[in-house]
């Protein structure tokens, strides 16, 4: 799949995807869970979502910073 955007944005999307995949894999392995969350306890689901929400917030901030830097570069700012 082709990712639209600058080279930096394309790399950002790839890194974000890896981070989310790693988060899932590490969580599942650390608790010896099935990869299908329908077999998880409600507590496991809640714990996963806490980490997932933190990851979402972190990557949303990184995206905003990247887009702001790219916009500044397009406008000739440093």
Coordinates of C-alpha atoms in Angstrom, one line a residue:
X1 CA 0.0 0.0 0.0
X2 CA 1.3 3.4 -1.0
X3 CA 1.3 6.0 1.8
X4 CA 0.6 9.5 0.6
X5 CA 2.7 12.3 2.0
X6 CA 6.3 13.4 2.4
X7 CA 9.1 10.9 2.9
X8 CA 9.2 11.9 6.6
X9 CA 5.4 11.3 6.9
X10 CA 5.7 7.9 5.2
X11 CA 8.4 6.9 7.7
X12 CA 6.3 8.3 10.5
X13 CA 3.3 6.1 9.5
X14 CA 5.6 3.0 9.3
X15 CA 7.1 3.7 12.7
X16 CA 3.7 4.3 14.2
X17 CA 2.4 1.0 12.8
X18 CA 5.4 -0.9 14.2
X19 CA 4.8 0.7 17.6
X20 CA 1.2 -0.3 17.8
X21 CA 2.0 -3.8 16.6
X22 CA 4.8 -4.1 19.2
X23 CA 2.5 -2.9 21.9
X24 CA 0.0 -5.5 21.1
X25 CA 2.5 -8.3 20.7
X26 CA 4.3 -7.4 24.0
X27 CA 1.0 -7.2 25.9
X28 CA -0.3 -10.5 24.6
X29 CA 3.1 -12.3 25.3
X30 CA 3.5 -10.7 28.7
X31 CA 0.1 -12.1 29.9
X32 CA 0.2 -15.3 27.8
X33 CA -3.1 -14.3 26.1
X34 CA -4.7 -15.5 22.9
X35 CA -4.3 -13.0 20.0
X36 CA -8.1 -12.8 19.8
X37 CA -9.3 -10.4 22.5
X38 CA -12.7 -12.1 22.7
X39 CA -10.9 -14.6 25.0
X40 CA -9.4 -11.9 27.2
X41 CA -10.8 -11.0 30.6
X42 CA -12.4 -7.6 31.1
X43 CA -9.4 -6.5 33.2
X44 CA -7.0 -7.5 30.4
X45 CA -9.0 -5.5 27.9
X46 CA -9.1 -2.5 30.2
X47 CA -5.3 -2.7 30.9
X48 CA -4.6 -3.0 27.2
X49 CA -6.8 0.0 26.5
X50 CA -4.9 2.1 29.0
X51 CA -1.6 1.5 27.3
X52 CA -3.2 1.8 23.9
X53 CA -4.7 5.2 24.8
X54 CA -1.3 6.4 26.0
X55 CA 0.3 5.3 22.8
X56 CA -2.4 7.0 20.7
X57 CA -1.8 10.3 22.6
X58 CA 2.0 10.0 22.1
X59 CA 1.8 9.4 18.4
X60 CA -0.9 12.1 17.9
X61 CA 1.6 14.6 19.5
X62 CA 4.4 13.3 17.2
X63 CA 2.2 13.7 14.2
X64 CA 1.2 17.2 15.1
X65 CA 4.9 18.1 15.6
X66 CA 5.9 16.5 12.2
X67 CA 3.1 18.3 10.3
X68 CA 4.0 21.6 12.0
X69 CA 7.6 21.2 11.1
X70 CA 6.7 20.4 7.5
X71 CA 4.4 23.3 7.2
X72 CA 7.1 25.6 8.7
X73 CA 9.6 24.3 6.1
X74 CA 7.2 24.9 3.3
X75 CA 6.7 28.5 4.5
X76 CA 10.4 29.1 4.7
X77 CA 10.6 29.1 8.5
X78 CA 13.3 27.3 10.4

